[in-house]
mmCIF file of C-alpha atoms in Angstrom:
data_model
loop_
_atom_site.group_PDB
_atom_site.id
_atom_site.type_symbol
_atom_site.label_atom_id
_atom_site.label_comp_id
_atom_site.label_asym_id
_atom_site.label_seq_id
_atom_site.Cartn_x
_atom_site.Cartn_y
_atom_site.Cartn_z
ATOM 1 C CA MET O 1 -33.369 139.207 6.465
ATOM 2 C CA THR O 2 -33.218 136.585 3.735
ATOM 3 C CA GLU O 3 -29.971 135.492 2.112
ATOM 4 C CA GLN O 4 -31.041 137.219 -1.097
ATOM 5 C CA ASP O 5 -31.652 140.476 0.761
ATOM 6 C CA ARG O 6 -28.298 140.254 2.542
ATOM 7 C CA ARG O 7 -26.542 139.492 -0.753
ATOM 8 C CA ALA O 8 -28.102 142.607 -2.296
ATOM 9 C CA GLN O 9 -27.121 144.646 0.763
ATOM 10 C CA LEU O 10 -23.465 143.548 0.624
ATOM 11 C CA TRP O 11 -23.341 144.187 -3.112
ATOM 12 C CA ALA O 12 -24.698 147.694 -2.545
ATOM 13 C CA LYS O 13 -22.068 148.280 0.158
ATOM 14 C CA LEU O 14 -19.336 147.110 -2.190
ATOM 15 C CA LEU O 15 -20.456 149.497 -4.921
ATOM 16 C CA ALA O 16 -20.748 152.366 -2.433
ATOM 17 C CA GLU O 17 -17.257 151.746 -1.036
ATOM 18 C CA GLU O 18 -15.893 151.456 -4.550
ATOM 19 C CA GLN O 19 -17.267 154.908 -5.349
ATOM 20 C CA LYS O 20 -15.467 156.369 -2.315
ATOM 21 C CA ALA O 21 -12.173 154.566 -2.956
ATOM 22 C CA PRO O 22 -9.274 156.114 -4.927
ATOM 23 C CA ARG O 23 -9.593 155.632 -8.669
ATOM 24 C CA SER O 24 -6.483 153.468 -8.624
ATOM 25 C CA ALA O 25 -8.077 150.982 -6.190
ATOM 26 C CA SER O 26 -9.266 147.711 -7.678
ATOM 27 C CA ARG O 27 -12.608 146.174 -6.817
ATOM 28 C CA MET O 28 -10.738 143.289 -5.157
ATOM 29 C CA SER O 29 -8.965 145.711 -2.808
ATOM 30 C CA VAL O 30 -12.290 147.319 -1.908
ATOM 31 C CA LEU O 31 -13.823 143.897 -1.371
ATOM 32 C CA GLY O 32 -10.950 142.925 0.920
ATOM 33 C CA ALA O 33 -11.574 145.971 3.075
ATOM 34 C CA LEU O 34 -15.279 145.112 3.151
ATOM 35 C CA CYS O 35 -14.420 141.590 4.359
ATOM 36 C CA VAL O 36 -12.405 143.049 7.230
ATOM 37 C CA SER O 37 -15.226 145.346 8.356
ATOM 38 C CA GLU O 38 -18.162 142.972 7.857
ATOM 39 C CA LEU O 39 -16.514 139.867 9.317
ATOM 40 C CA THR O 40 -14.699 141.694 12.156
ATOM 41 C CA VAL O 41 -11.376 140.160 11.153
ATOM 42 C CA THR O 42 -7.870 141.616 11.142
ATOM 43 C CA GLY O 43 -6.990 140.967 7.514
ATOM 44 C CA ALA O 44 -8.134 139.308 4.318
ATOM 45 C CA GLY O 45 -6.579 137.886 1.162
ATOM 46 C CA ALA O 46 -7.865 136.325 -2.051
ATOM 47 C CA THR O 47 -5.833 133.744 -3.910
ATOM 48 C CA VAL O 48 -6.400 132.130 -7.298
ATOM 49 C CA LEU O 49 -5.304 128.539 -7.776
ATOM 50 C CA SER O 50 -5.208 126.614 -11.026
ATOM 51 C CA GLN O 51 -4.318 122.968 -11.528
ATOM 52 C CA GLN O 52 -1.108 122.781 -13.551
ATOM 53 C CA GLN O 53 -0.455 119.508 -15.367
ATOM 54 C CA HIS O 54 3.172 118.378 -15.127
ATOM 55 C CA GLY O 55 4.852 117.596 -18.417
ATOM 56 C CA ASP O 56 6.454 114.474 -16.956
ATOM 57 C CA GLY O 57 3.078 112.902 -16.266
ATOM 58 C CA ASP O 58 3.365 112.838 -12.480
ATOM 59 C CA GLY O 59 -0.004 114.485 -11.930
ATOM 60 C CA GLN O 60 -1.247 117.942 -11.081
ATOM 61 C CA SER O 61 -0.390 120.474 -8.412
ATOM 62 C CA PRO O 62 -1.998 123.822 -7.627
ATOM 63 C CA ARG O 63 -0.438 126.877 -9.193
ATOM 64 C CA ARG O 64 -1.080 129.978 -7.156
ATOM 65 C CA GLY O 65 -1.168 133.728 -7.567
ATOM 66 C CA LEU O 66 -2.052 136.307 -4.941
ATOM 67 C CA VAL O 67 -4.925 138.485 -6.125
ATOM 68 C CA HIS O 68 -5.101 140.873 -3.175
ATOM 69 C CA ALA O 69 -4.217 141.116 0.500
ATOM 70 C CA THR O 70 -5.285 143.852 2.899
ATOM 71 C CA ASN O 71 -2.049 143.914 4.906
ATOM 72 C CA ALA O 72 1.435 142.457 5.177
ATOM 73 C CA VAL O 73 0.337 139.607 7.449
ATOM 74 C CA SER O 74 -2.288 138.445 4.935
ATOM 75 C CA THR O 75 0.349 138.514 2.201
ATOM 76 C CA GLY O 76 2.724 136.564 4.442
ATOM 77 C CA LEU O 77 0.105 133.918 5.179
ATOM 78 C CA GLU O 78 -0.548 133.354 1.484
ATOM 79 C CA ASP O 79 3.184 133.139 0.692
ATOM 80 C CA LEU O 80 3.766 130.795 3.639
ATOM 81 C CA GLN O 81 1.159 128.342 2.369
ATOM 82 C CA LEU O 82 2.803 128.364 -1.057
ATOM 83 C CA THR O 83 6.204 127.708 0.516
ATOM 84 C CA VAL O 84 5.209 124.777 2.747
ATOM 85 C CA GLY O 85 2.471 123.398 0.494
ATOM 86 C CA GLU O 86 -0.221 123.201 3.167
ATOM 87 C CA GLY O 87 -2.732 125.342 5.012
ATOM 88 C CA PRO O 88 -6.405 126.361 5.096
ATOM 89 C CA CYS O 89 -6.361 127.874 1.610
ATOM 90 C CA LEU O 90 -5.251 124.601 0.008
ATOM 91 C CA ASP O 91 -7.698 122.593 2.109
ATOM 92 C CA ALA O 92 -10.608 124.846 1.120
ATOM 93 C CA PHE O 93 -9.603 124.565 -2.529
ATOM 94 C CA ALA O 94 -9.313 120.778 -2.326
ATOM 95 C CA SER O 95 -12.545 120.168 -0.413
ATOM 96 C CA GLY O 96 -14.777 122.846 -1.922
ATOM 97 C CA GLY O 97 -15.958 123.789 1.558
ATOM 98 C CA PRO O 98 -14.998 126.373 4.177
ATOM 99 C CA VAL O 99 -12.144 125.742 6.611
ATOM 100 C CA LEU O 100 -12.869 127.395 9.961
ATOM 101 C CA ILE O 101 -10.065 127.442 12.542
ATOM 102 C CA ALA O 102 -10.943 129.497 15.625
ATOM 103 C CA ASP O 103 -7.704 128.662 17.481
ATOM 104 C CA LEU O 104 -4.773 128.066 15.149
ATOM 105 C CA ALA O 105 -2.417 127.082 17.989
ATOM 106 C CA ARG O 106 -4.322 123.789 18.265
ATOM 107 C CA GLU O 107 -3.661 122.840 14.619
ATOM 108 C CA THR O 108 0.058 122.021 14.776
ATOM 109 C CA ALA O 109 -0.545 118.365 13.941
ATOM 110 C CA ARG O 110 -2.794 119.220 11.004
ATOM 111 C CA TRP O 111 -0.385 121.743 9.413
ATOM 112 C CA PRO O 112 3.070 121.212 10.974
ATOM 113 C CA GLY O 113 4.731 123.399 8.367
ATOM 114 C CA PHE O 114 2.169 126.194 8.206
ATOM 115 C CA THR O 115 0.963 126.666 11.775
ATOM 116 C CA PRO O 116 4.198 127.754 13.540
ATOM 117 C CA GLY O 117 4.980 130.284 10.825
ATOM 118 C CA ALA O 118 1.417 131.620 10.766
ATOM 119 C CA LEU O 119 1.420 132.104 14.523
ATOM 120 C CA LYS O 120 4.741 133.909 14.268
ATOM 121 C CA LEU O 121 3.251 136.228 11.634
ATOM 122 C CA GLY O 122 0.486 137.141 14.064
ATOM 123 C CA ALA O 123 -2.477 135.009 13.001
ATOM 124 C CA ALA O 124 -4.369 133.321 15.840
ATOM 125 C CA ALA O 125 -7.523 132.273 13.916
ATOM 126 C CA VAL O 126 -7.837 131.559 10.188
ATOM 127 C CA PHE O 127 -10.844 131.028 7.936
ATOM 128 C CA SER O 128 -10.824 130.066 4.249
ATOM 129 C CA PHE O 129 -13.731 129.949 1.792
ATOM 130 C CA PRO O 130 -13.532 128.466 -1.703
ATOM 131 C CA LEU O 131 -14.000 130.681 -4.750
ATOM 132 C CA GLN O 132 -16.000 128.555 -7.146
ATOM 133 C CA VAL O 133 -18.551 128.548 -9.953
ATOM 134 C CA GLY O 134 -20.603 125.369 -9.725
ATOM 135 C CA VAL O 135 -18.059 122.567 -9.395
ATOM 136 C CA VAL O 136 -15.235 124.664 -10.859
ATOM 137 C CA ARG O 137 -12.944 126.055 -8.132
ATOM 138 C CA LEU O 138 -10.856 129.151 -8.746
ATOM 139 C CA GLY O 139 -9.139 129.635 -5.381
ATOM 140 C CA SER O 140 -10.034 130.868 -1.927
ATOM 141 C CA LEU O 141 -10.954 133.888 0.146
ATOM 142 C CA ASP O 142 -8.853 133.827 3.325
ATOM 143 C CA VAL O 143 -9.307 135.919 6.471
ATOM 144 C CA TYR O 144 -7.566 135.885 9.831
ATOM 145 C CA ARG O 145 -7.845 137.283 13.361
ATOM 146 C CA GLU O 146 -4.996 138.214 15.667
ATOM 147 C CA THR O 147 -6.832 136.714 18.650
ATOM 148 C CA PRO O 148 -8.454 133.242 18.845
ATOM 149 C CA SER O 149 -12.221 133.381 18.277
ATOM 150 C CA PRO O 150 -14.770 131.718 15.994
ATOM 151 C CA LEU O 151 -16.833 133.378 13.315
ATOM 152 C CA SER O 152 -20.494 133.665 14.246
ATOM 153 C CA SER O 153 -23.062 131.868 12.092
ATOM 154 C CA GLY O 154 -24.008 135.225 10.599
ATOM 155 C CA GLU O 155 -20.381 136.013 9.781
ATOM 156 C CA VAL O 156 -19.942 132.628 8.109
ATOM 157 C CA ALA O 157 -23.040 133.312 6.009
ATOM 158 C CA ASP O 158 -21.681 136.744 5.069
ATOM 159 C CA ALA O 159 -18.263 135.264 4.242
ATOM 160 C CA LEU O 160 -19.862 132.819 1.813
ATOM 161 C CA ILE O 161 -21.643 135.702 0.096
ATOM 162 C CA LEU O 162 -18.443 137.769 -0.001
ATOM 163 C CA ALA O 163 -16.644 134.775 -1.506
ATOM 164 C CA ASP O 164 -19.288 134.709 -4.241
ATOM 165 C CA LEU O 165 -18.733 138.429 -4.879
ATOM 166 C CA ALA O 166 -14.978 137.811 -5.063
ATOM 167 C CA THR O 167 -15.572 134.969 -7.528
ATOM 168 C CA ALA O 168 -17.725 137.219 -9.710
ATOM 169 C CA THR O 169 -15.064 139.935 -9.628
ATOM 170 C CA ILE O 170 -12.341 137.482 -10.646
ATOM 171 C CA MET O 171 -14.506 136.080 -13.443
ATOM 172 C CA VAL O 172 -14.947 139.601 -14.837
ATOM 173 C CA GLU O 173 -11.166 140.022 -14.756
ATOM 174 C CA LEU O 174 -10.706 136.688 -16.495
ATOM 175 C CA ASP O 175 -13.191 137.694 -19.180
ATOM 176 C CA GLY O 176 -11.282 140.936 -19.635
ATOM 177 C CA HIS O 177 -8.171 138.897 -20.381
ATOM 178 C CA ALA O 178 -10.114 136.913 -22.983
ATOM 179 C CA THR O 179 -9.119 133.552 -21.522
ATOM 180 C CA GLU O 180 -10.592 130.784 -19.416
ATOM 181 C CA ASP O 181 -7.182 130.046 -17.901
ATOM 182 C CA SER O 182 -6.630 131.671 -14.493
ATOM 183 C CA SER O 183 -2.871 131.115 -14.600
ATOM 184 C CA TRP O 184 -2.257 134.735 -15.690
ATOM 185 C CA LEU O 185 -3.035 135.704 -12.094
ATOM 186 C CA ALA O 186 -0.078 133.621 -10.923
ATOM 187 C CA ASP O 187 2.551 135.594 -12.818
ATOM 188 C CA GLU O 188 3.966 136.767 -9.474
ATOM 189 C CA HIS O 189 5.253 133.239 -8.970
ATOM 190 C CA ALA O 190 6.367 132.476 -12.541
ATOM 191 C CA GLU O 191 9.990 132.255 -11.341
ATOM 192 C CA ILE O 192 9.034 129.366 -9.054
ATOM 193 C CA HIS O 193 7.971 127.261 -12.014
ATOM 194 C CA GLN O 194 11.051 128.295 -13.997
ATOM 195 C CA ALA O 195 13.273 127.358 -11.048
ATOM 196 C CA SER O 196 11.488 124.010 -10.676
ATOM 197 C CA GLY O 197 12.262 123.233 -14.312
ATOM 198 C CA MET O 198 15.923 124.128 -13.848
ATOM 199 C CA VAL O 199 16.252 121.932 -10.751
ATOM 200 C CA GLN O 200 14.424 119.119 -12.565
ATOM 201 C CA VAL O 201 17.022 119.153 -15.360
ATOM 202 C CA GLN O 202 20.013 119.612 -13.028
ATOM 203 C CA LEU O 203 19.097 116.716 -10.734
ATOM 204 C CA GLY O 204 17.255 114.466 -13.192
ATOM 205 C CA ILE O 205 14.091 114.364 -11.056
ATOM 206 C CA THR O 206 10.398 115.040 -11.640
ATOM 207 C CA THR O 207 8.925 118.534 -11.607
ATOM 208 C CA GLN O 208 7.032 117.741 -8.416
ATOM 209 C CA ALA O 209 10.197 116.499 -6.695
ATOM 210 C CA ALA O 210 12.041 119.648 -7.828
ATOM 211 C CA LEU O 211 9.365 121.852 -6.298
ATOM 212 C CA LEU O 212 9.612 119.871 -3.055
ATOM 213 C CA ARG O 213 13.383 120.482 -3.027
ATOM 214 C CA LEU O 214 12.815 124.226 -3.426
ATOM 215 C CA ARG O 215 10.209 124.233 -0.664
ATOM 216 C CA ALA O 216 12.503 122.260 1.655
ATOM 217 C CA HIS O 217 15.385 124.669 1.042
ATOM 218 C CA ALA O 218 13.145 127.674 1.684
ATOM 219 C CA TYR O 219 11.764 126.167 4.878
ATOM 220 C CA THR O 220 15.180 125.065 6.192
ATOM 221 C CA HIS O 221 16.781 128.442 5.544
ATOM 222 C CA GLN O 222 13.701 130.440 6.643
ATOM 223 C CA GLN O 223 13.329 132.133 3.270
ATOM 224 C CA GLU O 224 10.308 132.742 1.062
ATOM 225 C CA LEU O 225 9.955 130.273 -1.798
ATOM 226 C CA SER O 226 9.934 133.124 -4.321
ATOM 227 C CA ASP O 227 13.344 134.316 -3.030
ATOM 228 C CA VAL O 228 14.865 130.841 -3.346
ATOM 229 C CA ALA O 229 13.442 130.497 -6.862
ATOM 230 C CA ARG O 230 14.955 133.846 -7.855
ATOM 231 C CA GLN O 231 18.361 132.698 -6.600
ATOM 232 C CA VAL O 232 18.106 129.536 -8.711
ATOM 233 C CA VAL O 233 16.951 131.386 -11.831
ATOM 234 C CA THR O 234 19.762 133.953 -11.523
ATOM 235 C CA ARG O 235 22.231 131.087 -10.851
ATOM 236 C CA ARG O 236 23.196 132.344 -7.408
ATOM 237 C CA LEU O 237 21.993 129.030 -5.954
ATOM 238 C CA ARG O 238 22.384 125.526 -7.330
ATOM 239 C CA LEU O 239 20.783 122.650 -5.484
ATOM 240 C CA THR O 240 22.710 119.374 -5.384
ATOM 241 C CA PRO O 241 21.745 115.784 -4.514
ATOM 242 C CA ASP O 242 23.213 116.449 -1.075
ATOM 243 C CA ASP O 243 20.410 118.977 -0.469
ATOM 244 C CA GLU O 244 17.786 116.219 -0.460
ATOM 245 C CA PRO O 245 15.565 116.662 2.612
ATOM 246 C CA ALA O 246 15.693 113.973 5.245
#
């Protein structure tokens, strides 16, 4: 079967599953379920990333919003990467190529912040594929297995096609919002950026340094970054210079 034939076959499967799904189900949720069945993985998640320029001129950092996850572990993996600022999703987004990790336990040196938490969540193998149109990257399609094992060459080929279908679905959603900016998909984490601004003003540091402080606090206290941000925004938590990570 040619790649074109397989692409048409997966598209037909997606449309067929969409017809059988509840009317409230989004195409992304149906696509996530299709990823799980076609790639023989435990869970899948799609994340949009957009480069956000800092107002203080210290460069750009990815802004992230979870589009869909098939289960709680997939959601946890996406949130964990946001909290520690590393992981296969970010690497796939940065490189524009797939990141294929058949045995996550061997990647402690590569992702010292992400790997222990991901293993604790129940992921033993992780695979990320960029969502992109030409040279423009939108995010990543991320899947995991609860036991160590590689994707077959056929599964990798299918994952690349499924990533293209996810990209097309997201582009339709973007068009529906009448904007070329994907940041509307990151509204779930708007409090993080608000909290970063508050910490920036309180401590007189850059936006990037403020975000690092929030991440460090979340990691040290074993909390999700979104929870720490909410505490800062609601003034239940105020970081001080003494909180600077070692």
